[in-house]
mmCIF file of C-alpha atoms in Angstrom:
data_model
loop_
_atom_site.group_PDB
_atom_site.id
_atom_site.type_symbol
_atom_site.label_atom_id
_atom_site.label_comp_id
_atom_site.label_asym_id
_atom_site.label_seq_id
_atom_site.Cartn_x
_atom_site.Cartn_y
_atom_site.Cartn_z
ATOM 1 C CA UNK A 1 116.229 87.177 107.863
ATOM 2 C CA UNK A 2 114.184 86.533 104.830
ATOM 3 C CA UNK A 3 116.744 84.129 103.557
ATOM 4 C CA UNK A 4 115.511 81.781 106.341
ATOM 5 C CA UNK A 5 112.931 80.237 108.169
ATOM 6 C CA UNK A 6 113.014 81.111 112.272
ATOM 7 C CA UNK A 7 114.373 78.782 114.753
ATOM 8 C CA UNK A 8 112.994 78.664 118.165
ATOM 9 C CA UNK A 9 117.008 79.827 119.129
ATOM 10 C CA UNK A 10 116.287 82.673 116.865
ATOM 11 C CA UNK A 11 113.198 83.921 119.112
ATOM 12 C CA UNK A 12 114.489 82.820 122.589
ATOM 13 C CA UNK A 13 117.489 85.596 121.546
ATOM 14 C CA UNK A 14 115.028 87.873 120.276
ATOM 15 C CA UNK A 15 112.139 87.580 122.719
ATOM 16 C CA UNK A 16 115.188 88.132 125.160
ATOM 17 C CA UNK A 17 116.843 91.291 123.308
ATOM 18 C CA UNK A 18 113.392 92.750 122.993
ATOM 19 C CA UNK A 19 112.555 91.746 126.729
ATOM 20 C CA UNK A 20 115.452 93.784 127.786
ATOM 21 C CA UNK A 21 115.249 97.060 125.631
ATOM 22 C CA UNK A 22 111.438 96.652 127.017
ATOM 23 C CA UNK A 23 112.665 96.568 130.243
ATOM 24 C CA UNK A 24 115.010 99.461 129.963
ATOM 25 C CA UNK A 25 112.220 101.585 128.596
ATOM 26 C CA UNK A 26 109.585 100.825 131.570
ATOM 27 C CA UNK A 27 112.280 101.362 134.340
ATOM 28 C CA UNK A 28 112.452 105.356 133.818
ATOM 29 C CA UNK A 29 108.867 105.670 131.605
ATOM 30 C CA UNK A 30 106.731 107.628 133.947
ATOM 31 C CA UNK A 31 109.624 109.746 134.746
ATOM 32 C CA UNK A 32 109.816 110.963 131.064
ATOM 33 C CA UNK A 33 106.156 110.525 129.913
ATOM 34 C CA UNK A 34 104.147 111.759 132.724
ATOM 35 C CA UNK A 35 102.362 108.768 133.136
ATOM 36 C CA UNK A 36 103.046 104.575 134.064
ATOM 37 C CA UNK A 37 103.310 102.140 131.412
ATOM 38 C CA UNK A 38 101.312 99.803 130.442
ATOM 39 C CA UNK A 39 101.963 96.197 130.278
ATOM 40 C CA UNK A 40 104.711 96.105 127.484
ATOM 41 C CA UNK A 41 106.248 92.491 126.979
ATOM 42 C CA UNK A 42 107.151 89.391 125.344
ATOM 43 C CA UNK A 43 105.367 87.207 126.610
ATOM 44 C CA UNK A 44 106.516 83.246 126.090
ATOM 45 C CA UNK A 45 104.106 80.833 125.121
ATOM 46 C CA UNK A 46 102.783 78.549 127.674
ATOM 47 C CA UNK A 47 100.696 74.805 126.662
ATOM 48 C CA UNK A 48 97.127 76.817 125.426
ATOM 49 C CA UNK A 49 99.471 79.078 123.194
ATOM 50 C CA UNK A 50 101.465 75.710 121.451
ATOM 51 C CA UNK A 51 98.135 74.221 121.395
ATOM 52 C CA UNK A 52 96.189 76.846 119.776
ATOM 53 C CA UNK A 53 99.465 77.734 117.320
ATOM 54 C CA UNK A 54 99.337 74.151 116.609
ATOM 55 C CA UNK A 55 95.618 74.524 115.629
ATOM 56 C CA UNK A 56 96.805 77.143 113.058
ATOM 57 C CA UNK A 57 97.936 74.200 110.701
ATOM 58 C CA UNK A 58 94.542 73.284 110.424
ATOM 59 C CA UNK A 59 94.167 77.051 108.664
ATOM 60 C CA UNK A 60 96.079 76.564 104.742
ATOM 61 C CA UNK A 61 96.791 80.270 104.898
ATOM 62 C CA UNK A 62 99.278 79.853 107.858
ATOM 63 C CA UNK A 63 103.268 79.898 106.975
ATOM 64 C CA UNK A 64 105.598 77.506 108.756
ATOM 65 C CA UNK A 65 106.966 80.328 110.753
ATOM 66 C CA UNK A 66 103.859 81.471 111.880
ATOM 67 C CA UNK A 67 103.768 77.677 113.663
ATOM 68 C CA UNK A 68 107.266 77.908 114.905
ATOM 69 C CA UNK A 69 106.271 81.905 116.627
ATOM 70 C CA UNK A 70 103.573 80.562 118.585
ATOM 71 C CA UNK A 71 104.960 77.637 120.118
ATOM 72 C CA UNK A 72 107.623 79.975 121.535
ATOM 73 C CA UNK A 73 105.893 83.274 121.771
ATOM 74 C CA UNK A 74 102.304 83.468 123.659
ATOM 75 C CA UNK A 75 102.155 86.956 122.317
ATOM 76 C CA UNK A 76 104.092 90.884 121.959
ATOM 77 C CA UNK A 77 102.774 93.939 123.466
ATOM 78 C CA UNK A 78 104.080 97.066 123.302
ATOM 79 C CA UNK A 79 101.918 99.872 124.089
ATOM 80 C CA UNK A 80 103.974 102.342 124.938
ATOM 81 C CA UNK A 81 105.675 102.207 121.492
ATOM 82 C CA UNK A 82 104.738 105.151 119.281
ATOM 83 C CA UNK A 83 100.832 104.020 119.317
ATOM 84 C CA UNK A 84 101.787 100.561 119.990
ATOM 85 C CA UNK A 85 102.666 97.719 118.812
ATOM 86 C CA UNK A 86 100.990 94.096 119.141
ATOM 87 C CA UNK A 87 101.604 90.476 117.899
ATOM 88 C CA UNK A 88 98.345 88.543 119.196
ATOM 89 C CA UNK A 89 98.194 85.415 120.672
ATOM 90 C CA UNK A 90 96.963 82.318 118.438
ATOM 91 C CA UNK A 91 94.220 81.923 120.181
ATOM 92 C CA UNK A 92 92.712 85.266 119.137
ATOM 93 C CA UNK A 93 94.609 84.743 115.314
ATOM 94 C CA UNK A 94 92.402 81.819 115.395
ATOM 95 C CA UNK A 95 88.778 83.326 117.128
ATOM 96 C CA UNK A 96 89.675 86.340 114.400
ATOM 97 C CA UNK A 97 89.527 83.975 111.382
ATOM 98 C CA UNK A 98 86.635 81.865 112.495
ATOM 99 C CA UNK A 99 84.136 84.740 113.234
ATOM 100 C CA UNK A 100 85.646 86.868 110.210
ATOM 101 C CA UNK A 101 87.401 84.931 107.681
ATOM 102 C CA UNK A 102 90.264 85.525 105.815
ATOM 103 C CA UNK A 103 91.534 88.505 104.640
ATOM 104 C CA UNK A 104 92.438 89.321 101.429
ATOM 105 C CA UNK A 105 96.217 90.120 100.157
ATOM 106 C CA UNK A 106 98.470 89.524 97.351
ATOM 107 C CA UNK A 107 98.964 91.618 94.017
ATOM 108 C CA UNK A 108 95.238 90.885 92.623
ATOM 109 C CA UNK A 109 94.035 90.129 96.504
ATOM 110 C CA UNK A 110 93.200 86.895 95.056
ATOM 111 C CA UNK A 111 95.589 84.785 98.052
ATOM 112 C CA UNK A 112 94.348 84.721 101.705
ATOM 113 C CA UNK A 113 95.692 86.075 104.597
ATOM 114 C CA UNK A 114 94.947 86.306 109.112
ATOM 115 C CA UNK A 115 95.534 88.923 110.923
ATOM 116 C CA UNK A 116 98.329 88.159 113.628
ATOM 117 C CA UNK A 117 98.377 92.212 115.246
ATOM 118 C CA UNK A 118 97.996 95.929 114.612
ATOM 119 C CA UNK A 119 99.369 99.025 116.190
ATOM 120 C CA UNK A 120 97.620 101.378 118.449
ATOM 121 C CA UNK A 121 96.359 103.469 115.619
ATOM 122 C CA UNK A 122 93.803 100.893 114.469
ATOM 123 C CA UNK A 123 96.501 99.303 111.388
ATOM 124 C CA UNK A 124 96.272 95.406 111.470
ATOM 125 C CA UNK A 125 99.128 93.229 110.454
ATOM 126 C CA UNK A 126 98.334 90.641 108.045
ATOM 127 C CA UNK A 127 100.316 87.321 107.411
ATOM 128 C CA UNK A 128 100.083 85.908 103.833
ATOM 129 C CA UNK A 129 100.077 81.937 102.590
ATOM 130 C CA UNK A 130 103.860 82.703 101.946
ATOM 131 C CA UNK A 131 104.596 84.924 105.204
ATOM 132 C CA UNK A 132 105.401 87.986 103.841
ATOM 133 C CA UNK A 133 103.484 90.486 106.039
ATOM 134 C CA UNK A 134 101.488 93.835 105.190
ATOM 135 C CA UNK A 135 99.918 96.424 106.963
ATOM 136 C CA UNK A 136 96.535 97.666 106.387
ATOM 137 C CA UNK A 137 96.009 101.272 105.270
ATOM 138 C CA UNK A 138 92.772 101.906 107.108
ATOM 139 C CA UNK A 139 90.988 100.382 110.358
ATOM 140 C CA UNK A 140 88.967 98.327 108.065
ATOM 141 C CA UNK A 141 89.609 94.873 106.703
ATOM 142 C CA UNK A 142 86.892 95.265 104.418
ATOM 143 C CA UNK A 143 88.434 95.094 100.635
ATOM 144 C CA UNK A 144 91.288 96.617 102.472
ATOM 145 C CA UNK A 145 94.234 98.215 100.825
ATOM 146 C CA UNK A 146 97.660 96.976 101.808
ATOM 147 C CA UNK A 147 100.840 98.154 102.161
ATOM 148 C CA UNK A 148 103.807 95.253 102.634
ATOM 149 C CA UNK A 149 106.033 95.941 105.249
ATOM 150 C CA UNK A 150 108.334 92.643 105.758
ATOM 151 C CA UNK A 151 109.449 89.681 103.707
ATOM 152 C CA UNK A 152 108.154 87.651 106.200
ATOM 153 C CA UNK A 153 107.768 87.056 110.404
ATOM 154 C CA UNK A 154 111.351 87.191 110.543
ATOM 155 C CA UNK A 155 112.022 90.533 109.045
ATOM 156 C CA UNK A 156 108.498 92.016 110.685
ATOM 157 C CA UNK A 157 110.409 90.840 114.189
ATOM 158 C CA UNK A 158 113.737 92.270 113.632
ATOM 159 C CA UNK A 159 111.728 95.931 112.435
ATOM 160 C CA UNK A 160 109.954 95.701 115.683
ATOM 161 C CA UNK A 161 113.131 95.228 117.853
ATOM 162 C CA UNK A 162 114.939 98.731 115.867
ATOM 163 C CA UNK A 163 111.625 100.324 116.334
ATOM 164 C CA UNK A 164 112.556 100.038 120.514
ATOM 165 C CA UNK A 165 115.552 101.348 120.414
ATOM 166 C CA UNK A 166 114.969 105.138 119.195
ATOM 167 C CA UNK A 167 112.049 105.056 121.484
ATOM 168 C CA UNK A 168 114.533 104.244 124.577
ATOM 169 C CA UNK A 169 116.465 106.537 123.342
ATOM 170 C CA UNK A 170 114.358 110.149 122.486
ATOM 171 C CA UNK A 171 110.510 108.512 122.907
ATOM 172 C CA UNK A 172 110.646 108.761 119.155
ATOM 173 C CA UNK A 173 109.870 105.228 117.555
ATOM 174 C CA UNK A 174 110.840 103.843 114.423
ATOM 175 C CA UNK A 175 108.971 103.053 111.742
ATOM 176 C CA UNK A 176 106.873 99.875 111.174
#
């Protein structure tokens, strides 16, 4: 996916894909886990989602398919998922940013980046100017160390959906 920007196509088939596998994994969950899920969805975005996604222009650090996510997707959560997994909605992107900045990525950490999610385990997911995303090391976001795990939203999307499917499959997920 690199090669290309996203299409709103491109996430009505994925949001559906994922939709499904998450669907397939909630419908026999307590059975093999002990316990009921959670809420784990795609959710689509609705007019406050568009709005606030279209409020992320206003941010220099955001990458055109960080714009073209949110006015289709309101948000991802999987909690389930290994420790979970979880694309915020822009709103929170935004609240995130304004009450704690930008954080720092990029080779020298000298470019800016927002936090779009993290995983149960306390990671966050970072965005950069150019999209490529990275995963923190730690819980903090204080001259945190980085790890880049996707090209850019894309990629980090299409990882997510092969993450579900050896979770359906043996409750192990895949990595992300």
């Amino acid at each position: 996916m690199s090669d290309r920007s996203l299409s709103p196509t491109w996430l009505a088939s994925w949001a559906s894909r994922v939709s499904e596998t998450l669907k397939a994994m909630t419908g026999d969950f307590e059975r093999r886990h002990g316990f009921p899920p959670g809420v784990n969805e795609v959710r689509l975005a609705d007019h406050a989602d568009q709005a606030a996604g279209r409020t992320l222009t206003q941010v220099s650090l955001v990458a055109a398919d960080l714009v073209t996510f949110y006015d289709s997707i309101g948000e991802v959560t999987c909690p389930d998922v290994g420790n979970g997994y979880f694309v915020d909605p822009a709103a929170d992107v935004l609240l995130r940013f304004k009450q704690y900045g930008a954080v720092d990525v990029g080779a020298d950490q000298k470019d800016e980046g927002l936090v779009i999610g993290s995983n149960g385990g306390g990671l966050s997911y970072v965005v950069g100017p150019g999209g490529v995303i990275y995963r923190t090391r730690t819980a903090s976001l204080d001259e945190p160390e980085l790890d880049q795990v996707a090209d850019d939203l894309g990629e980090f999307l299409e990882q997510l959906e092969r993450s579900l499917t050896p979770f359906v499959a043996n409750g192990e997920p895949g990595c992300l």
